[in-house]
Every structure is written in structure tokens, then in C-alpha cells.
XYZ file of C-alpha atoms in Angstrom:
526
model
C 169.854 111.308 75.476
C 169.196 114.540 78.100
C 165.626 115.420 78.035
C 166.576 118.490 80.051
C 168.194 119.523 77.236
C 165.576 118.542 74.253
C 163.293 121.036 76.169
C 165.283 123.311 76.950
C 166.343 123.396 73.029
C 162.736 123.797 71.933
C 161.997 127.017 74.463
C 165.332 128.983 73.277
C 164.380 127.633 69.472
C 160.519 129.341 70.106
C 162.085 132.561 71.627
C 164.638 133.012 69.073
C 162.484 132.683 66.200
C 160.963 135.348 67.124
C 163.474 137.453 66.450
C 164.369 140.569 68.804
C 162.049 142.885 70.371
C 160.034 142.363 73.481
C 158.370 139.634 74.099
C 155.121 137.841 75.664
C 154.832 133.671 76.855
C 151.691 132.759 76.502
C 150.497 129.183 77.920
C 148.502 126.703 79.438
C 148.684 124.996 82.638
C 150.773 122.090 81.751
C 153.345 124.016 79.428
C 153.509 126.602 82.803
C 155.233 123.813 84.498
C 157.174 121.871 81.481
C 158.643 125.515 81.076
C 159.616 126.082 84.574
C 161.357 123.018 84.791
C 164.277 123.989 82.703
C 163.994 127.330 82.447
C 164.200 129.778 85.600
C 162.295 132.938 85.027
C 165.650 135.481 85.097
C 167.307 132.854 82.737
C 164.226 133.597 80.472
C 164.352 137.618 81.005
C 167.693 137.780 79.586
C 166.167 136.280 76.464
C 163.436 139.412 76.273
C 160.630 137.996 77.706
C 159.209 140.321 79.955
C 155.590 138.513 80.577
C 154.107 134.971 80.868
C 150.522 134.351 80.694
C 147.588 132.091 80.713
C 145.809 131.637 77.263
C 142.862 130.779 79.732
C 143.153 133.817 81.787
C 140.487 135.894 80.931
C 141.900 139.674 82.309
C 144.864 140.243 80.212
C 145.693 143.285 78.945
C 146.255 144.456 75.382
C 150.030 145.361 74.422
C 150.663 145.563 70.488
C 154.342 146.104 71.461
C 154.608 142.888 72.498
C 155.487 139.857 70.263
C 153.439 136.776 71.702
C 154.857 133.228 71.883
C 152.453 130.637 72.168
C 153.244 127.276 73.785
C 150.004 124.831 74.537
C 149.145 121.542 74.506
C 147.114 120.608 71.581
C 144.247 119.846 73.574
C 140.363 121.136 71.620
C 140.014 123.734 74.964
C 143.271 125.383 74.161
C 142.559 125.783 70.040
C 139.372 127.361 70.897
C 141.050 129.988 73.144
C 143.043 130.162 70.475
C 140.535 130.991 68.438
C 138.954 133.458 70.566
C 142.167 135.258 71.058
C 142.786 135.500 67.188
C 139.537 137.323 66.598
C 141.032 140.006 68.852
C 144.613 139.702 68.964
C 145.887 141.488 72.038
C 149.855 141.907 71.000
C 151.235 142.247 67.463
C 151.949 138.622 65.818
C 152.133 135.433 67.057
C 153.893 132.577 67.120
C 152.395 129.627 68.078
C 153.951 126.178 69.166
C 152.023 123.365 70.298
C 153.802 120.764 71.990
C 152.446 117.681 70.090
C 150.845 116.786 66.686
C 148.030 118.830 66.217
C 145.083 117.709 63.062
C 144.975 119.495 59.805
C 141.544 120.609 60.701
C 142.336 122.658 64.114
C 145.491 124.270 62.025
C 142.263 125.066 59.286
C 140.335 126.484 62.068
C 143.252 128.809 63.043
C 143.878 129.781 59.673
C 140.072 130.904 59.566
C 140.297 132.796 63.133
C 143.205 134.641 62.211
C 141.125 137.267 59.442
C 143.980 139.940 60.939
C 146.991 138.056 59.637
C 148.859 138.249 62.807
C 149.968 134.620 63.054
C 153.705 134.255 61.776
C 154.159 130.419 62.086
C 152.112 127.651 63.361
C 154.522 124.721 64.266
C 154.566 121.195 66.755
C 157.604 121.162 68.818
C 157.678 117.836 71.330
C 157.785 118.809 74.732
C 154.652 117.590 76.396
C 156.473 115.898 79.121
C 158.118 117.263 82.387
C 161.696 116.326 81.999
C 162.559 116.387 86.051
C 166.521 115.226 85.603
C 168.405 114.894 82.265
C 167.788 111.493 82.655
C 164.056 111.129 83.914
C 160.839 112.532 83.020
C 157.601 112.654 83.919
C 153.752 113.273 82.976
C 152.574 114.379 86.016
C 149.287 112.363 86.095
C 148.225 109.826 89.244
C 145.295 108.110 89.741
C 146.285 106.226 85.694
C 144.667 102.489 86.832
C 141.329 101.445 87.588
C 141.686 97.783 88.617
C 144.221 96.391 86.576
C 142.694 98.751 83.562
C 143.529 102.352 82.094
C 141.657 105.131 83.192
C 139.980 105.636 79.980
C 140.718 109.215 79.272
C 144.167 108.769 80.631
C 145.351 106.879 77.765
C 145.410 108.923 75.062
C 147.327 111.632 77.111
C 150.013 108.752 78.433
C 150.575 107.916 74.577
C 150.864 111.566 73.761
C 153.473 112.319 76.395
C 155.356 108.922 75.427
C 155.388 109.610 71.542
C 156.510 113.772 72.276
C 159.941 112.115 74.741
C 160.770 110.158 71.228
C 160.265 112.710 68.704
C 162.405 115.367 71.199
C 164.401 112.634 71.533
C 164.680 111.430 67.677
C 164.366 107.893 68.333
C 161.843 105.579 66.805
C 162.217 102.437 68.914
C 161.928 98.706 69.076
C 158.509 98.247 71.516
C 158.808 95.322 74.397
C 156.765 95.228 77.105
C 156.213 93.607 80.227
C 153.840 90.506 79.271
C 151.863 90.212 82.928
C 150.667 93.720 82.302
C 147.618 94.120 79.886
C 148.448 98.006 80.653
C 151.535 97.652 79.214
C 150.552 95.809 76.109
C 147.751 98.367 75.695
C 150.175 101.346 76.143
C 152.695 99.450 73.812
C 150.240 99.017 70.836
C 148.945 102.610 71.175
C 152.255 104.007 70.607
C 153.422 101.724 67.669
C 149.667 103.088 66.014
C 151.135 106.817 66.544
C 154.777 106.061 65.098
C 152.879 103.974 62.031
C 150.268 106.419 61.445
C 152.790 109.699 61.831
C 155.680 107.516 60.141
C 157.238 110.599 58.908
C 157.873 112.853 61.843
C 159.610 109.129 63.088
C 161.849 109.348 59.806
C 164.785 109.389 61.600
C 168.627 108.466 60.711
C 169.037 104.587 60.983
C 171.261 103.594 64.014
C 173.578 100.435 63.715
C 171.490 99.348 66.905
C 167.831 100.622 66.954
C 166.634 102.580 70.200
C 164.561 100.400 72.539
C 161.294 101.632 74.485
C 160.497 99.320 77.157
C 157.273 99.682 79.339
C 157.073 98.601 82.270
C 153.789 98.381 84.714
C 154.348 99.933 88.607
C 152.603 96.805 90.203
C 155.531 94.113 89.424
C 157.370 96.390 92.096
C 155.172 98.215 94.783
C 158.264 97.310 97.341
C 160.409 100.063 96.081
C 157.756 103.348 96.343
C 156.981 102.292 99.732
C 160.791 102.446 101.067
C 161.961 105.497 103.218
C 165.092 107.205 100.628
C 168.258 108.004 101.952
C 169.588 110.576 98.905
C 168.856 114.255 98.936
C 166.322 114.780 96.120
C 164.490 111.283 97.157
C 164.415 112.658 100.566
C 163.020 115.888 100.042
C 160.353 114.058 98.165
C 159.661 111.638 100.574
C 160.039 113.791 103.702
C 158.730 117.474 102.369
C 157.198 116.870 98.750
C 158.611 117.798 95.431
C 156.211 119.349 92.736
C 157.888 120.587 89.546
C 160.985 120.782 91.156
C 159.445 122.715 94.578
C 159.614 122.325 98.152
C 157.180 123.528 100.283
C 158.562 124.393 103.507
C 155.974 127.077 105.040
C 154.901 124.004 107.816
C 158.936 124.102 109.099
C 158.462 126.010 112.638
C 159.407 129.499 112.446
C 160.183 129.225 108.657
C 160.899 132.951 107.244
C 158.952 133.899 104.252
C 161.305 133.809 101.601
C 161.881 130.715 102.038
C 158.170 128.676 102.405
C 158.655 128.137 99.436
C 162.020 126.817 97.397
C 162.835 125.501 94.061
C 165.290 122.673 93.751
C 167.025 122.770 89.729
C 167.989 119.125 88.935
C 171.028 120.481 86.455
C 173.218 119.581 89.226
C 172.769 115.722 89.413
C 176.113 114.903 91.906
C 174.591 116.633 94.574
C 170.821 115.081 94.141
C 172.546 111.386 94.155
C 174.408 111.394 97.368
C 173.367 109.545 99.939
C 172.556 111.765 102.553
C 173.050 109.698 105.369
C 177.161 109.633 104.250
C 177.504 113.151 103.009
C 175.576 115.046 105.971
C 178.700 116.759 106.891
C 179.673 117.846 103.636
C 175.892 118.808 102.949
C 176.500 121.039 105.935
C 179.564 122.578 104.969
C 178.882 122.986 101.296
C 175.159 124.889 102.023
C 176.689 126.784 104.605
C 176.146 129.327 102.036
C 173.306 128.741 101.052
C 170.068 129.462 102.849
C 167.984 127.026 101.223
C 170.070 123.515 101.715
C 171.034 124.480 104.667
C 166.375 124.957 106.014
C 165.971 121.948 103.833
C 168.918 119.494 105.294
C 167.742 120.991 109.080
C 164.292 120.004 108.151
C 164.969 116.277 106.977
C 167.199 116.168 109.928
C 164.489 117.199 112.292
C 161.603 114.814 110.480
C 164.209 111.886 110.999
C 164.834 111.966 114.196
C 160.740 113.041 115.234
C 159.384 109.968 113.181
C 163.021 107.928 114.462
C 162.914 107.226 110.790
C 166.130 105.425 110.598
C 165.043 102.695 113.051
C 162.010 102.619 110.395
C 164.446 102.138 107.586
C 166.503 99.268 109.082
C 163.415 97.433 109.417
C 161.884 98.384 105.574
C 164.952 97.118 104.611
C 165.410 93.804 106.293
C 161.822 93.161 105.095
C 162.410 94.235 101.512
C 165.836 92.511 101.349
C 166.011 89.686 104.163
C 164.580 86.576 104.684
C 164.216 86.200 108.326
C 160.483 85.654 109.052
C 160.627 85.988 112.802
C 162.702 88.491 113.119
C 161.188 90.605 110.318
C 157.410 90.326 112.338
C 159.179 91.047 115.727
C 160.591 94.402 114.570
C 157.776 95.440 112.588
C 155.699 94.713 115.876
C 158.235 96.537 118.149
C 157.479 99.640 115.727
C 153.459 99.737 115.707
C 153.840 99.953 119.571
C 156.377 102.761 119.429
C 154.034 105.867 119.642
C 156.606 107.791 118.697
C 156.356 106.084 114.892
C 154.124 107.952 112.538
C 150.868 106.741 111.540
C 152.199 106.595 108.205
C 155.438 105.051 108.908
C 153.292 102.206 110.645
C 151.340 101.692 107.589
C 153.937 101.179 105.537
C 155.564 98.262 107.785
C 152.348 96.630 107.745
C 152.124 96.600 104.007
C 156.077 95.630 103.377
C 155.609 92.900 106.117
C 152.102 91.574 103.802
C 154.202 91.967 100.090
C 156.778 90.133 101.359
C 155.446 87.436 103.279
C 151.486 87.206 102.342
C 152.391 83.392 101.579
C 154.324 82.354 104.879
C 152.832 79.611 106.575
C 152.796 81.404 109.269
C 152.145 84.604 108.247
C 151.196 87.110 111.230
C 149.339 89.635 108.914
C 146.397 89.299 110.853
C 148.178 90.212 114.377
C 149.904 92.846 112.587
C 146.280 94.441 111.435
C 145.300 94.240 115.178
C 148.112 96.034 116.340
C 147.010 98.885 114.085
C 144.022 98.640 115.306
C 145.191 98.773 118.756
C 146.562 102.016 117.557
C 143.940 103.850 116.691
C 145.113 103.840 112.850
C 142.675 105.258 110.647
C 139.518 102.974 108.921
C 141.443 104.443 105.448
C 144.759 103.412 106.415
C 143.520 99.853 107.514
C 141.512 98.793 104.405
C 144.413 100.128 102.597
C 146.673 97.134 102.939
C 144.565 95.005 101.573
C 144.204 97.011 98.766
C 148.275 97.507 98.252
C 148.162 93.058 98.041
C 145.917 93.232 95.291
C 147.904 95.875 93.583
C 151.070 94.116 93.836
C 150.980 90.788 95.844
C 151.910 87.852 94.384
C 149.123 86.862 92.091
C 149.698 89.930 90.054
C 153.644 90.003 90.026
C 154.884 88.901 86.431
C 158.363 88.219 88.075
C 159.827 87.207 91.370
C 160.555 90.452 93.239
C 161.671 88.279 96.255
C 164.895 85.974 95.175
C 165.730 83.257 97.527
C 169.239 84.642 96.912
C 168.858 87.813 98.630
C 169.993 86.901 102.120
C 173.011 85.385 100.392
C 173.786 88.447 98.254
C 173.320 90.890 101.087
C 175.101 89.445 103.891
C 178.026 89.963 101.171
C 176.822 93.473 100.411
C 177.159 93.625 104.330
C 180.964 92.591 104.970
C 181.906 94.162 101.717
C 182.004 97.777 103.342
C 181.201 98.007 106.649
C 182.439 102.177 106.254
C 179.364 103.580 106.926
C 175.614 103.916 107.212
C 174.970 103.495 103.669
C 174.917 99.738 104.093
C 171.902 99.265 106.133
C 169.905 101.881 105.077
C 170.548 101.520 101.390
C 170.726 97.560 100.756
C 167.623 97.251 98.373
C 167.940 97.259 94.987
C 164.531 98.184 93.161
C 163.572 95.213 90.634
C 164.671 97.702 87.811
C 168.045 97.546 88.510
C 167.984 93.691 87.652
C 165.298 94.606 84.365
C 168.007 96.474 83.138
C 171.061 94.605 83.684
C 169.084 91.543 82.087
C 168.205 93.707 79.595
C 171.644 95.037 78.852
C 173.531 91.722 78.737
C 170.846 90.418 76.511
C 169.069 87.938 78.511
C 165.800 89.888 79.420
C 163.511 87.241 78.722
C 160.808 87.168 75.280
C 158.812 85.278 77.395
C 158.519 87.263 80.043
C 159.153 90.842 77.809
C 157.800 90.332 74.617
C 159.006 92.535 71.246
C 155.909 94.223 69.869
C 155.648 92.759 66.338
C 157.740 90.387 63.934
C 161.186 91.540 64.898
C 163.705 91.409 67.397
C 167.193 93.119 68.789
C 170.246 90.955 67.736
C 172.404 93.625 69.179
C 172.650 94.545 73.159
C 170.540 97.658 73.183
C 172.237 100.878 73.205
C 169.753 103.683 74.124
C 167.028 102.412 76.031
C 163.805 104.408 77.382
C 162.321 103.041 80.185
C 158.579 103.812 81.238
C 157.035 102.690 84.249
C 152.537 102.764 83.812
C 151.685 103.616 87.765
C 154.818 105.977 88.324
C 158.352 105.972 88.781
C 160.620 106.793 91.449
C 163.880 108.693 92.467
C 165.123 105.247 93.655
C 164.760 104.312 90.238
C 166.262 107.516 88.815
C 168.627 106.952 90.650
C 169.828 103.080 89.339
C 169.540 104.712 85.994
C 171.904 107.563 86.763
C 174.504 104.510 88.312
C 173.827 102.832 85.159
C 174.867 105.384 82.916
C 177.668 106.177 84.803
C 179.269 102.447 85.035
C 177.633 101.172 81.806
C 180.073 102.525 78.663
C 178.085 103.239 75.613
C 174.871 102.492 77.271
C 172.702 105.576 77.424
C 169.204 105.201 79.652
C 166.286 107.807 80.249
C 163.648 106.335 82.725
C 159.905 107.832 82.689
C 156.526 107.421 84.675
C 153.420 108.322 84.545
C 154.214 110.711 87.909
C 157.048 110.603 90.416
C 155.952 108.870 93.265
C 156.584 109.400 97.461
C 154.911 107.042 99.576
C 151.693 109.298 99.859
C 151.317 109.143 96.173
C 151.846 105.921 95.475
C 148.957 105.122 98.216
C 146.363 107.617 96.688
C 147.177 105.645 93.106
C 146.698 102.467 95.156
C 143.808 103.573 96.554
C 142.111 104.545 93.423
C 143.040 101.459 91.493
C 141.071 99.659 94.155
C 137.953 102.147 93.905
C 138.598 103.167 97.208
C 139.419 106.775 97.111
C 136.740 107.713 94.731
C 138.948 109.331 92.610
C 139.882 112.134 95.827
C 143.464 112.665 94.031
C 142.743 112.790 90.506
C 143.238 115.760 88.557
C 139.468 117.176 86.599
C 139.464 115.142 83.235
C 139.494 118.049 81.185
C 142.605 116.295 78.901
């Protein structure tokens, strides 16, 4: 299960049907990036295509000696282009691919448009997801909830995406779902309708053990999103901002041009999992070579020690792991009245500190909000915490992120290798990790996670796609990766609606609660 791979299959499957000759990509915005993601331009040159375009761009040029391959998203705006483009064809025959099921009626409509016979095929190929690692994907939309409800045009699109990662993946699943969610159940039953109502695209070979899809809902864990990360490609996210694989580094002082902005490939998953903190020498010495690493690793360094961001860790940690009440509010205290502590970064404690311990008798949430205050931290930032407890506080959590058995567990985690760094700053465990173990030794609730319809696994699951409603994380990505690597014959792919970094995770919180107005969310053109 590599959905790296499953895209990367359909683009060389498009361009070789073609057949030789030179060639022209033609697509929308979303294919743009689910292209770029596996494919690097110069890999795609030496399969002779010489030009990518927009099918919305309205300035193209005509060149009959081109061959054009279509890619697009079945959406109404892109068959009408389409259609438009068919009346006058600009290159000599087409092949067109969209990247989900597409009606009878739009192929119809094509058929009609196309009174030059230059279409050669018309065909659905599944890639309508981002696949950001072999083993995680994404769909690249935020702002998904409003309340505890879909966004209604988000929906459809989330099903979509979620249907195309098991047809590229040829799996049709067993459905469970995380019961405290109605999200989930929504998103659960919308699928199933899609795999009933196309049952024959889901025709696949019978496995001993049937593939399970298990959706999950962001809010049972908002603890894990709101940690500082301590491995490279969770770093860069967190610290510089990855989108589609790119960094942009033109705010690094006295950046050179070349390199404002860089683009990260995921094929190489060792280096993406270390833990940076551990491997910084080797980081050095292996990118002494290369430009890039070597401006991105001085850049984290230099945003680490600025925002004294390992400090901030120890303390996210002992709140998301430890169960020392005093202690935890003294620190997080000592840190809203270090100026030198981001705005951000002071946020952030604030709202660990009230996920954690919102129930403590004596809870010092309250002083906490003053200190902000005291601060000068923004109205926005303020009303925000509130906002993050009624996204995931108690009253919505379907399980217990917070075990009484933590301080146990990681006081042994502790003594058990005292080697390094890695300890301190990488103690937590996101609640996935425990979802999946449950879930691999069989004794994932029903109660909790019930099966969509009559039947049920008898069998430990085998290949198992996780999706998280609200957004995933590299954290997460990166239990999944650990997973597959210690878990023989157990093969996991983890999805979300978007990768999150702290700032993304608070404009989705924010516009759950109604309070952004929407600022982050894409036009809903889908």
C-alpha cells in the first residue's frame, strides 16, 4: 500500500498511452499539485512532455504538433472548459483523464463538443488526493467543520478524495468509525453509498482478511497538532511551512534567490523520520553537500534558539504527558513572562495547560488568561482558547486522551534511555498510536468504534487506512511509518483532510467556532 506509487503509476500510464511524439499536460489547479508531488518536472521531460498548462488559462497558444494530455478533476467548471476547448482544439488529439468517476451525461456532453474527432480516449484514473509520503496522503482542504458539523460543500469533495485513495489503492474496505463523532458517521455512510452505488469499479480480488477504513475525527486529539516536532519534515512544517512538498525560505535573512524557495521530495522517508534533535550532526555532515538542507537545518536551528523553543517543548511535553499540576502551571507561567517566547508559543501553553487540566480543582486557567493579557497577546489569540476547549475539551472527547497511567509509563520511558535528547522532547505519544495498536491486537472497542453495517472483522486487520476528519499530522505519519516498520504483515496508510502545523490547526479551530469568518478557507468553487 504506497500511494506515492498508485499516482505515480497513473501519470506514467496517461503519458505512455499516448504513445511517442511531443507532448502537452493540460490541468487544473488541484491535479497541478497532485502531479508535482510525485513527479519533478525534469523527471517528466524525459518522458516528452515539453509543456504543462491550465485548462482555465485563457492565453494559450495553438500547437497541432503537440499531443495534449488531460488530467482534471471531474468537477462541472472543468467539463465546460472542456467543452469550450473541444470546439476549438488547440493541439492535435487528446487524451483526457479525470481523476474520479465522472456521469454518463458530462462524458455525452464531451462526445457532443468534440464535432472534430480529436478526442482519443476518455477514461477515470483515481488520483484526486495528494499522496505527501508513500504512506500518508492528503486533500488539502482546512476550514472542513462548522461546529461539530460538515461544511456542507466540503463533503462531497472529502468522500470523493476518500473513495479515489481506495480505488488507486484496490481495496474495498470494512467501514468503522469513531462513534463520538457524528462527522465520522456521516463521512462513513457517504462512502459505503459510493462503493454500493459504483459496486463495480470496487470489484476487487477477495483478500483472506478484508481491508479496513477507519475514520477518525481530529477533535478526540487536539493535544498532538499543538506540540512543537522534533523530526526534520515535522519541523520544517512547524517551523517554516510545507505546501505540496515546499519550503518557503525567502523571510531567512540574507537568503539567496535560488533558494527562497525549495522543494522537499518525501521518496526518501529515513531522512524525514529522524529526530532532529539526535541526528543534528549527521544532518550537518550529510547536507554538507547540499545547499538546501544545509539553509533549511541553519534556519530551524536559528528559529529554535530565537523562540528558546526547546525550553517550550519540555514544558508541552510535561503537560501533554505528566501529571504534575503545580509544576505543570509554574512552568507554563515562567514562559508567558519570558519575552523572549513567541506570541504563538505562549498561546499554545495556555491551551495545552486548559486540555489537560480544564477539570482540576484548582485549575489556574483564569491566571493563566491574565498573564496573556498582561502580555499584550492579541484579542484573536485570547478568545481562541476558549474556542480550542470546545473543539476538543473533555465534553467532546469520545476517549480518554489523558491516562492516569502516563506518569507511570513515562518515568519508565525516562530511565529506559537516558542517551540523549530524544527523551524529553519526544515522550508523547499521539492517541493514534494507542487506536492502532488496539486496533491491531483486536481489542479496538465496537462500542467505542462501531463497524458500519451487519458485519464484522474476525481476523486482526491486515491493511488498514486511517483518516483523520479535521487533519492529520507528521506526528502521526510518523507512528504509522514506526508501525509499519515493527508491525510484520501489517501494512498502514494514514490520511487527513490537510496536514496540519500549529497555525493550521488554529485557523480550523477558529472556523469551527465561527470565529474566523471563514478568513482561511479556500473559494467554494468544488
Amino acid at each position: 500500500m504506497n500511494v506515492t506509487l498508485a499516482v505515480k503509476q497513473y501519470v506514467s500510464k496517461m503519458i505512455e498511452s499516448s504513445g511517442p511524439g511531443m507532448k502537452v499536460l493540460l490541468m487544473d489547479k488541484e491535479t497541478t499539485s497532485i502531479v508535482s508531488m510525485v513527479y519533478t518536472q525534469s523527471e517528466i521531460l524525459q518522458k516528452e512532455v515539453y509543456l504543462f498548462e491550465r485548462i482555465d488559462s485563457q492565453n494559450r497558444e495553438n500547437m497541432k504538433h503537440l499531443k495534449a494530455i488531460c488530467f482534471l478533476r471531474p468537477t462541472k467548471e472543468n467539463v465546460e472548459n472542456l467543452i469550450q476547448e473541444l470546439h476549438r482544439p488547440k493541439y492535435s488529439v487528446y487524451f483526457i483523464y479525470f481523476s474520479n468517476v465522472i456521469s454518463k451525461s458530462e462524458v455525452k456532453a464531451l462526445a457532443e463538443a468534440d464535432e472534430q474527432e480529436v478526442v482519443a480516449e476518455v477514461q477515470e484514473f483515481y488520483g484526486d488526493f495528494i499522496a505527501v509520503n508513500p504512506h500518508l496522503f492528503s486533500l488539502n482542504l482546512q476550514g472542513v467543520v462548522r461546529g461539530r458539523s460538515w461544511e456542507p460543500t466540503i463533503l462531497p469533495r472529502v468522500t470523493q478524495g476518500l473513495t479515489s485513495v481506495l480505488l488507486a489503492l484496490k481495496k474495498c474496505p470494512m467501514i468503522r468509525y469513531q462513534l463520538s463523532s457524528d462527522m465520522a458517521k456521516r463521512l462513513a455512510e457517504s462512502v459505503k453509498q459510493i462503493i454500493t452505488k459504483e459496486y463495480e469499479l470496487f470489484d476487487f480480488r477477495k483478500t483472506e482478511v478484508p481491508p479496513l477504513l477507519l475514520i477518525l475525527d481530529r477533535s478526540d486529539d487536539a493535544i498532538t497538532p499543538l506540540l512543537n516536532q522534533w523530526t526534520y519534515q515535522a519541523m520544517v512544517h512547524e517551523l517554516l511551512g510545507l505546501n505540496n512538498n515546499r519550503i518557503d525560505l525567502s523571510r531567512v535573512p540574507g537568503i539567496s534567490k535560488d533558494l527562497r524557495e525549495v522543494v522537499l521530495s518525501a521518496e526518501n522517508d529515513e531522512f524525514y523520520a529522524n529526530a532532529f534533535v539526535d541526528n543534528y550532526p549527521q544532518f550537518k555532515k550529510m547536507s554538507g553537500t547540499v545547499s538546501k538542507h544545509v539553509t533549511v537545518v541553519g534556519e530551524l536551528s536559528r528559529l529554535v534558539s530565537e523562540r528558546q523553543l526547546m525550553e517550550v517543548s519540555e514544558v508541552e511535553q510535561e503537560l501533554a504527558c505528566q501529571n504534575d499540576h503545580s509544576s505543570a502551571q509554574q512552568n507554563v507561567r515562567r514562559l508567558l513572562q519570558n519575552p523572549r517566547v513567541a506570541e504563538l508559543d505562549a498561546v499554545r501553553l495556555v491551551m495545552l495547560y486548559a486540555l489537560r487540566y480544564e477539570r482540576h480543582s484548582s485549575s489556574m486557567l483564569p491566571s493563566l488568561m491574565d498573564e496573556l493579557n498582561r502580555r499584550g497577546v492579541s484579542e484573536k489569540h485570547c478568545k481562541m482558547v476558549q474556542a480550542m476547549i470546545d473543539y476538543g475539551g473533555k465534553r467532546v472527547r469520545g476517549t480518554d486522551l489523558i491516562t492516569a497511567t502516563d506518569a507511570v509509563a513515562i518515568t519508565k520511558q525516562f530511565f529506559k534511555g537516558l542517551k540523549g535528547v530524544e527523551n524529553v522532547y519526544t515522550q508523547h505519544q499521539p492517541l493514534l498510536h494507542d487506536t492502532l495498536d488496539q486496533l491491531i491486537k483486536g481489542r479496538l472497542k465496537d462500542s467505542q468504534f462501531p463497524y458500519l453495517g451487519p458485519s464484522s472483522l474476525r481476523d486482526r486487520p491486515q491493511d488498514i487506512i486511517v483518516f483523520i476528519i479535521g487533519g492529520a499530522t507528521y506526528e502521526e505519519a510518523l507512528t504509522v511509518y514506526n508501525l509499519n516498520r515493527t508491525m510484520p504483515g501489517v501494512r498502514i496508510v494514514l490520511g487527513g483532510t490537510t496536514i496540519h502545523n500549529t497555525k493550521s490547526f488554529l485557523e480550523e479551530v477558529t472556523s469551527a467556532a465561527g470565529l474566523g469568518h471563514g478568513s482561511s478557507r479556500p473559494p467554494t468553487r468544488r
